[in-house]
PDB file of C-alpha atoms in Angstrom:
ATOM      1  CA  GLN A   1     254.740   7.944-114.406  1.00 71.00           C
ATOM      2  CA  GLU A   2     255.826  10.338-117.354  1.00 76.00           C
ATOM      3  CA  THR A   3     252.699  10.085-119.452  1.00 83.00           C
ATOM      4  CA  LEU A   4     249.815   8.541-117.913  1.00 86.00           C
ATOM      5  CA  PHE A   5     249.740  10.523-114.275  1.00 91.00           C
ATOM      6  CA  PRO A   6     250.920  13.999-115.758  1.00 94.00           C
ATOM      7  CA  TYR A   7     248.004  13.653-118.631  1.00 94.00           C
ATOM      8  CA  ILE A   8     245.773  13.287-115.623  1.00 96.00           C
ATOM      9  CA  ARG A   9     247.049  16.300-113.828  1.00 96.00           C
ATOM     10  CA  ASP A  10     247.127  18.424-116.673  1.00 96.00           C
ATOM     11  CA  ASN A  11     243.632  17.459-118.132  1.00 96.00           C
ATOM     12  CA  LEU A  12     241.399  16.845-115.214  1.00 97.00           C
ATOM     13  CA  LYS A  13     239.655  20.134-115.311  1.00 97.00           C
ATOM     14  CA  GLU A  14     238.808  19.947-118.771  1.00 96.00           C
ATOM     15  CA  TYR A  15     237.446  16.488-118.878  1.00 97.00           C
ATOM     16  CA  LEU A  16     235.207  17.388-115.528  1.00 97.00           C
ATOM     17  CA  ARG A  17     233.829  20.428-117.651  1.00 96.00           C
ATOM     18  CA  ALA A  18     233.181  18.575-120.728  1.00 95.00           C
ATOM     19  CA  HIS A  19     231.728  15.366-119.167  1.00 95.00           C
ATOM     20  CA  TRP A  20     230.159  16.856-115.900  1.00 94.00           C
ATOM     21  CA  GLU A  21     226.563  16.021-117.305  1.00 93.00           C
ATOM     22  CA  GLU A  22     227.303  12.202-118.056  1.00 96.00           C
ATOM     23  CA  GLU A  23     225.940   9.834-115.142  1.00 97.00           C
ATOM     24  CA  GLU A  24     229.687   8.085-115.719  1.00 97.00           C
ATOM     25  CA  CYS A  25     231.517  10.992-114.314  1.00 97.00           C
ATOM     26  CA  GLN A  26     228.813  11.412-111.792  1.00 96.00           C
ATOM     27  CA  ARG A  27     229.354   8.273-110.428  1.00 96.00           C
ATOM     28  CA  ASP A  28     233.019   8.973-110.246  1.00 97.00           C
ATOM     29  CA  ILE A  29     232.346  12.210-108.419  1.00 96.00           C
ATOM     30  CA  ARG A  30     230.057  10.286-105.966  1.00 96.00           C
ATOM     31  CA  LEU A  31     232.803   7.795-105.211  1.00 97.00           C
ATOM     32  CA  LEU A  32     235.206  10.784-104.770  1.00 97.00           C
ATOM     33  CA  ARG A  33     233.228  12.095-102.490  1.00 97.00           C
ATOM     34  CA  LYS A  34     232.581   9.091-100.220  1.00 97.00           C
ATOM     35  CA  GLN A  35     236.444   8.858 -99.948  1.00 97.00           C
ATOM     36  CA  ALA A  36     236.842  12.351 -99.513  1.00 97.00           C
ATOM     37  CA  GLN A  37     234.552  11.828 -96.494  1.00 96.00           C
ATOM     38  CA  GLU A  38     236.315   8.572 -95.393  1.00 96.00           C
ATOM     39  CA  ASP A  39     239.694  10.500 -95.385  1.00 96.00           C
ATOM     40  CA  SER A  40     238.427  13.246 -93.171  1.00 94.00           C
ATOM     41  CA  SER A  41     240.810  12.708 -90.334  1.00 95.00           C
ATOM     42  CA  LEU A  42     243.865  12.924 -92.781  1.00 94.00           C
ATOM     43  CA  ASP A  43     246.250  15.989 -93.032  1.00 93.00           C
ATOM     44  CA  GLY A  44     245.401  17.960 -96.123  1.00 93.00           C
ATOM     45  CA  VAL A  45     242.518  16.229 -97.293  1.00 94.00           C
ATOM     46  CA  VAL A  46     239.989  18.251-100.037  1.00 94.00           C
ATOM     47  CA  PRO A  47     236.416  17.774 -99.254  1.00 95.00           C
ATOM     48  CA  ILE A  48     234.170  17.537-101.942  1.00 94.00           C
ATOM     49  CA  PRO A  49     230.945  19.319-101.481  1.00 92.00           C
ATOM     50  CA  SER A  50     227.359  18.031-102.465  1.00 88.00           C
ATOM     51  CA  ASP A  51     226.184  19.287-105.555  1.00 76.00           C
ATOM     52  CA  GLY A  52     223.286  21.451-104.005  1.00 65.00           C
ATOM     53  CA  GLY A  53     223.492  24.716-106.330  1.00 65.00           C
ATOM     54  CA  SER A  54     223.398  25.603-109.938  1.00 70.00           C
ATOM     55  CA  GLY A  55     225.062  28.411-111.959  1.00 83.00           C
ATOM     56  CA  GLU A  56     228.302  28.460-113.535  1.00 89.00           C
ATOM     57  CA  GLU A  57     230.153  29.707-110.155  1.00 89.00           C
ATOM     58  CA  GLU A  58     228.984  27.127-108.274  1.00 90.00           C
ATOM     59  CA  LEU A  59     229.486  24.398-111.043  1.00 92.00           C
ATOM     60  CA  GLU A  60     233.566  25.728-111.012  1.00 94.00           C
ATOM     61  CA  ARG A  61     233.872  25.441-107.121  1.00 93.00           C
ATOM     62  CA  LEU A  62     232.620  21.676-107.428  1.00 95.00           C
ATOM     63  CA  ILE A  63     234.925  20.970-110.139  1.00 96.00           C
ATOM     64  CA  GLN A  64     237.815  22.832-108.298  1.00 96.00           C
ATOM     65  CA  ALA A  65     237.152  20.852-105.299  1.00 96.00           C
ATOM     66  CA  VAL A  66     237.557  17.636-107.039  1.00 97.00           C
ATOM     67  CA  VAL A  67     240.573  18.717-108.817  1.00 97.00           C
ATOM     68  CA  ASP A  68     242.134  19.413-105.710  1.00 97.00           C
ATOM     69  CA  ASN A  69     241.045  16.316-104.007  1.00 97.00           C
ATOM     70  CA  VAL A  70     242.932  14.144-106.808  1.00 98.00           C
ATOM     71  CA  HIS A  71     245.698  16.245-106.993  1.00 97.00           C
ATOM     72  CA  TRP A  72     246.144  15.622-103.152  1.00 97.00           C
ATOM     73  CA  GLN A  73     245.154  11.456-103.696  1.00 96.00           C
ATOM     74  CA  MET A  74     247.882  11.609-106.329  1.00 96.00           C
ATOM     75  CA  ALA A  75     250.680  13.379-104.708  1.00 95.00           C
ATOM     76  CA  LEU A  76     250.059  10.781-101.668  1.00 94.00           C
ATOM     77  CA  ASP A  77     250.786   8.203-104.392  1.00 91.00           C
ATOM     78  CA  ARG A  78     247.123   6.820-102.987  1.00 92.00           C
ATOM     79  CA  LYS A  79     245.490   3.495-104.444  1.00 87.00           C
ATOM     80  CA  THR A  80     241.908   4.084-103.866  1.00 92.00           C
ATOM     81  CA  THR A  81     239.104   2.572-105.969  1.00 89.00           C
ATOM     82  CA  ALA A  82     237.767   6.277-106.171  1.00 95.00           C
ATOM     83  CA  LEU A  83     240.690   7.630-107.765  1.00 95.00           C
ATOM     84  CA  LYS A  84     241.907   4.598-109.675  1.00 91.00           C
ATOM     85  CA  GLN A  85     238.156   4.627-111.409  1.00 92.00           C
ATOM     86  CA  LEU A  86     238.118   8.410-112.745  1.00 95.00           C
ATOM     87  CA  GLN A  87     241.622   7.891-114.001  1.00 93.00           C
ATOM     88  CA  GLY A  88     240.668   4.543-116.011  1.00 87.00           C
ATOM     89  CA  HIS A  89     237.864   6.656-117.415  1.00 92.00           C
ATOM     90  CA  MET A  90     240.306   9.254-118.317  1.00 94.00           C
ATOM     91  CA  TRP A  91     242.794   7.096-120.071  1.00 90.00           C
ATOM     92  CA  ARG A  92     239.883   5.433-121.863  1.00 89.00           C
ATOM     93  CA  ALA A  93     239.050   8.705-123.524  1.00 91.00           C
ATOM     94  CA  ALA A  94     242.561   9.681-124.046  1.00 93.00           C
ATOM     95  CA  TYR A  95     243.459   6.289-125.668  1.00 90.00           C
ATOM     96  CA  ALA A  96     240.352   6.142-127.999  1.00 88.00           C
ATOM     97  CA  THR A  97     241.510   9.268-129.628  1.00 89.00           C
ATOM     98  CA  GLY A  98     245.130   8.400-129.707  1.00 86.00           C
ATOM     99  CA  HIS A  99     246.286  10.989-127.315  1.00 88.00           C
ATOM    100  CA  ILE A 100     248.281   8.462-125.325  1.00 89.00           C
ATOM    101  CA  LYS A 101     249.452   4.990-126.023  1.00 89.00           C
ATOM    102  CA  GLY A 102     250.661   1.840-123.471  1.00 87.00           C
ATOM    103  CA  GLU A 103     254.633   1.946-123.672  1.00 88.00           C
ATOM    104  CA  LEU A 104     255.740  -1.333-123.170  1.00 92.00           C
ATOM    105  CA  PHE A 105     259.642  -2.229-122.888  1.00 94.00           C
ATOM    106  CA  GLU A 106     260.955  -4.141-126.011  1.00 94.00           C
ATOM    107  CA  ASP A 107     261.612  -7.380-123.981  1.00 96.00           C
ATOM    108  CA  VAL A 108     257.813  -7.816-122.563  1.00 96.00           C
ATOM    109  CA  VAL A 109     255.781  -9.359-125.538  1.00 97.00           C
ATOM    110  CA  PRO A 110     258.555 -11.806-126.939  1.00 96.00           C
ATOM    111  CA  ALA A 111     258.864 -12.926-123.368  1.00 96.00           C
ATOM    112  CA  ILE A 112     255.182 -13.119-122.787  1.00 96.00           C
ATOM    113  CA  ARG A 113     254.575 -15.151-125.976  1.00 96.00           C
ATOM    114  CA  LYS A 114     257.342 -17.586-125.028  1.00 94.00           C
ATOM    115  CA  TRP A 115     256.293 -18.241-121.637  1.00 94.00           C
ATOM    116  CA  ARG A 116     252.796 -18.775-123.209  1.00 95.00           C
ATOM    117  CA  GLU A 117     253.822 -21.217-125.734  1.00 94.00           C
ATOM    118  CA  ALA A 118     255.424 -23.244-122.933  1.00 92.00           C
ATOM    119  CA  GLY A 119     251.994 -23.419-121.462  1.00 93.00           C
ATOM    120  CA  MET A 120     251.971 -20.880-118.746  1.00 95.00           C
ATOM    121  CA  LYS A 121     249.447 -18.397-118.077  1.00 96.00           C
ATOM    122  CA  VAL A 122     249.902 -15.032-117.599  1.00 98.00           C
ATOM    123  CA  TYR A 123     248.071 -12.494-115.289  1.00 98.00           C
ATOM    124  CA  ILE A 124     248.275  -8.550-114.312  1.00 98.00           C
ATOM    125  CA  TYR A 125     247.742  -7.397-110.798  1.00 98.00           C
ATOM    126  CA  SER A 126     247.941  -3.729-110.655  1.00 95.00           C
ATOM    127  CA  SER A 127     246.969  -1.001-108.511  1.00 88.00           C
ATOM    128  CA  GLY A 128     245.548   0.502-111.555  1.00 83.00           C
ATOM    129  CA  SER A 129     241.777  -0.527-112.519  1.00 83.00           C
ATOM    130  CA  ILE A 130     241.344  -3.692-114.512  1.00 90.00           C
ATOM    131  CA  GLU A 131     239.797  -0.945-117.303  1.00 85.00           C
ATOM    132  CA  ALA A 132     242.648   0.940-117.310  1.00 82.00           C
ATOM    133  CA  GLN A 133     245.200  -2.208-117.557  1.00 91.00           C
ATOM    134  CA  LYS A 134     243.033  -3.145-120.557  1.00 92.00           C
ATOM    135  CA  LEU A 135     243.421   0.265-121.993  1.00 88.00           C
ATOM    136  CA  LEU A 136     247.025   0.127-121.626  1.00 90.00           C
ATOM    137  CA  PHE A 137     247.533  -3.098-123.307  1.00 95.00           C
ATOM    138  CA  GLY A 138     244.798  -2.660-125.800  1.00 94.00           C
ATOM    139  CA  TYR A 139     246.154   0.835-127.324  1.00 93.00           C
ATOM    140  CA  SER A 140     250.009   0.060-126.788  1.00 93.00           C
ATOM    141  CA  THR A 141     252.999   0.750-128.853  1.00 91.00           C
ATOM    142  CA  GLU A 142     252.788  -3.257-129.575  1.00 94.00           C
ATOM    143  CA  GLY A 143     249.123  -2.740-130.851  1.00 93.00           C
ATOM    144  CA  ASP A 144     246.405  -4.957-129.191  1.00 95.00           C
ATOM    145  CA  ILE A 145     247.917  -7.280-126.672  1.00 97.00           C
ATOM    146  CA  LEU A 146     245.242  -8.249-124.616  1.00 98.00           C
ATOM    147  CA  GLU A 147     244.970 -11.674-125.866  1.00 97.00           C
ATOM    148  CA  LEU A 148     248.480 -12.399-124.284  1.00 98.00           C
ATOM    149  CA  PHE A 149     246.808 -12.135-120.742  1.00 98.00           C
ATOM    150  CA  ASP A 150     244.714 -14.945-118.929  1.00 98.00           C
ATOM    151  CA  GLY A 151     242.933 -12.365-116.678  1.00 98.00           C
ATOM    152  CA  HIS A 152     243.111  -8.995-114.562  1.00 98.00           C
ATOM    153  CA  PHE A 153     243.097  -8.193-110.940  1.00 98.00           C
ATOM    154  CA  ASP A 154     243.128  -4.937-109.333  1.00 94.00           C
ATOM    155  CA  THR A 155     242.901  -3.274-105.715  1.00 91.00           C
ATOM    156  CA  LYS A 156     239.147  -4.756-105.432  1.00 92.00           C
ATOM    157  CA  ILE A 157     240.623  -8.343-104.891  1.00 96.00           C
ATOM    158  CA  GLY A 158     242.757  -6.714-101.862  1.00 96.00           C
ATOM    159  CA  PRO A 159     245.732  -4.008-101.469  1.00 94.00           C
ATOM    160  CA  LYS A 160     249.397  -5.173-103.286  1.00 96.00           C
ATOM    161  CA  VAL A 161     251.098  -4.779 -99.703  1.00 97.00           C
ATOM    162  CA  GLU A 162     248.644  -7.309 -97.949  1.00 97.00           C
ATOM    163  CA  SER A 163     249.168 -11.001 -98.545  1.00 98.00           C
ATOM    164  CA  GLU A 164     245.901 -12.126 -98.514  1.00 98.00           C
ATOM    165  CA  SER A 165     245.363 -10.400-101.664  1.00 98.00           C
ATOM    166  CA  TYR A 166     247.829 -12.821-103.465  1.00 98.00           C
ATOM    167  CA  ARG A 167     245.819 -15.955-101.342  1.00 98.00           C
ATOM    168  CA  ARG A 168     242.592 -14.636-103.083  1.00 98.00           C
ATOM    169  CA  ILE A 169     243.995 -14.486-106.531  1.00 98.00           C
ATOM    170  CA  ALA A 170     245.711 -17.870-106.331  1.00 98.00           C
ATOM    171  CA  THR A 171     242.287 -19.083-105.083  1.00 98.00           C
ATOM    172  CA  SER A 172     240.428 -17.146-108.036  1.00 98.00           C
ATOM    173  CA  ILE A 173     242.588 -18.749-110.896  1.00 97.00           C
ATOM    174  CA  GLY A 174     242.662 -22.290-109.249  1.00 97.00           C
ATOM    175  CA  CYS A 175     246.369 -22.257-108.332  1.00 96.00           C
ATOM    176  CA  ALA A 176     248.468 -22.649-105.379  1.00 97.00           C
ATOM    177  CA  THR A 177     250.370 -19.748-104.094  1.00 97.00           C
ATOM    178  CA  ASN A 178     253.856 -21.490-104.518  1.00 96.00           C
ATOM    179  CA  ASN A 179     253.254 -21.990-108.323  1.00 96.00           C
ATOM    180  CA  ILE A 180     252.972 -18.362-109.178  1.00 97.00           C
ATOM    181  CA  LEU A 181     255.901 -16.029-109.664  1.00 97.00           C
ATOM    182  CA  PHE A 182     254.634 -12.630-109.098  1.00 98.00           C
ATOM    183  CA  LEU A 183     257.098  -9.550-110.623  1.00 97.00           C
ATOM    184  CA  THR A 184     256.951  -6.319-108.927  1.00 97.00           C
ATOM    185  CA  ASP A 185     259.432  -3.472-108.568  1.00 95.00           C
ATOM    186  CA  VAL A 186     257.822  -2.621-105.236  1.00 96.00           C
ATOM    187  CA  PRO A 187     259.870  -4.226-102.115  1.00 96.00           C
ATOM    188  CA  ARG A 188     256.696  -4.407 -99.953  1.00 96.00           C
ATOM    189  CA  GLU A 189     254.492  -5.853-102.487  1.00 97.00           C
ATOM    190  CA  ALA A 190     257.134  -8.427-102.911  1.00 98.00           C
ATOM    191  CA  SER A 191     257.459  -9.244 -99.243  1.00 97.00           C
ATOM    192  CA  ALA A 192     253.457  -9.638 -99.221  1.00 98.00           C
ATOM    193  CA  ALA A 193     253.550 -12.027-101.866  1.00 98.00           C
ATOM    194  CA  GLU A 194     256.165 -13.890-100.251  1.00 97.00           C
ATOM    195  CA  GLU A 195     254.294 -14.106 -96.946  1.00 98.00           C
ATOM    196  CA  ALA A 196     251.637 -15.723 -99.211  1.00 98.00           C
ATOM    197  CA  GLU A 197     254.448 -18.371-100.049  1.00 98.00           C
ATOM    198  CA  ALA A 198     254.498 -17.242-103.964  1.00 98.00           C
ATOM    199  CA  HIS A 199     257.696 -16.780-105.565  1.00 96.00           C
ATOM    200  CA  VAL A 200     259.168 -13.032-106.456  1.00 97.00           C
ATOM    201  CA  ALA A 201     261.187 -11.325-108.621  1.00 96.00           C
ATOM    202  CA  VAL A 202     262.029  -7.659-108.093  1.00 97.00           C
ATOM    203  CA  VAL A 203     262.025  -6.027-111.826  1.00 96.00           C
ATOM    204  CA  THR A 204     264.570  -3.171-111.837  1.00 96.00           C
ATOM    205  CA  ARG A 205     263.900  -0.507-114.682  1.00 93.00           C
ATOM    206  CA  PRO A 206     264.825   2.859-115.716  1.00 90.00           C
ATOM    207  CA  GLY A 207     262.814   5.015-113.575  1.00 84.00           C
ATOM    208  CA  ASN A 208     262.014   2.847-110.601  1.00 88.00           C
ATOM    209  CA  ALA A 209     262.641   3.779-106.995  1.00 89.00           C
ATOM    210  CA  GLY A 210     265.924   2.777-105.714  1.00 91.00           C
ATOM    211  CA  LEU A 211     266.293  -0.343-103.800  1.00 94.00           C
ATOM    212  CA  THR A 212     268.257  -0.625-100.399  1.00 94.00           C
ATOM    213  CA  ASP A 213     271.417  -2.882-100.284  1.00 95.00           C
ATOM    214  CA  ASP A 214     269.417  -5.329 -98.107  1.00 96.00           C
ATOM    215  CA  GLU A 215     266.795  -5.568-100.603  1.00 95.00           C
ATOM    216  CA  LYS A 216     269.367  -5.992-103.522  1.00 95.00           C
ATOM    217  CA  SER A 217     271.042  -8.855-101.515  1.00 95.00           C
ATOM    218  CA  TYR A 218     267.672 -10.402-100.579  1.00 96.00           C
ATOM    219  CA  TYR A 219     265.456 -10.485-103.583  1.00 95.00           C
ATOM    220  CA  SER A 220     266.014 -12.093-107.030  1.00 94.00           C
ATOM    221  CA  LEU A 221     266.718  -9.206-109.429  1.00 96.00           C
ATOM    222  CA  ILE A 222     265.727  -8.896-113.321  1.00 96.00           C
ATOM    223  CA  SER A 223     266.023  -5.950-115.542  1.00 96.00           C
ATOM    224  CA  SER A 224     264.483  -7.634-118.346  1.00 96.00           C
ATOM    225  CA  PHE A 225     261.881 -10.333-118.653  1.00 96.00           C
ATOM    226  CA  SER A 226     264.324 -12.310-120.927  1.00 93.00           C
ATOM    227  CA  GLU A 227     266.573 -13.035-118.036  1.00 94.00           C
ATOM    228  CA  LEU A 228     263.490 -15.421-116.706  1.00 90.00           C
ATOM    229  CA  PHE A 229     263.911 -19.271-117.170  1.00 80.00           C
ATOM    230  CA  LEU A 230     260.597 -20.850-116.245  1.00 72.00           C
ATOM    231  CA  PRO A 231     260.036 -24.134-116.124  1.00 68.00           C
ATOM    232  CA  ALA A 232     257.561 -25.642-118.515  1.00 58.00           C
ATOM    233  CA  SER A 233     253.906 -26.208-117.178  1.00 49.00           C
ATOM    234  CA  THR A 234     253.064 -29.437-116.148  1.00 44.00           C
TER     235      THR A 234
END
């Protein structure tokens, strides 16, 4: 929230100008345009015109439409594939040049190593794209820690607030949902995972959204991965 998303907002126009002619950037634009068409009935949506003209003025008009659309989506905290794909490509460039690094709480890596030593598998499921996940963990403050994860999932498997997504993940990794512990800071995601019969712990970290009294009393809460005591895999 303090580094990755502000980087997108602050550098989007410059990134588009620099990469506009590249096929990857044009694929991102086409996906955003398609999403804008699907969002046409929503309040405040910013349409992205087709690239039908030429000249510097037309290019700037198109770039501004993309910037306004992305800022609109981000302001609503949307999780569309189109948005996440563009963000992932921007972050890749920023990580590769050292402009940003993935920041991890100090308890994360020791805990994951301990779980893996106990025979457990660890997967990431995030609203951020798989590519963005791999960048965060590949260029982290702890170095490249991708080897600690057995797989990655994003919203292509389904929204994190729908129980069917967790069933699909379980099927994909060959595991019953009741053998999965899902960690999240979002109660709606926790509810969806529980509905799929997965175990859940809600993580309370500095900067996370607050919980209601009912949520605090209902869910198992942890503030550090070191608080988890998991049984060894059988």
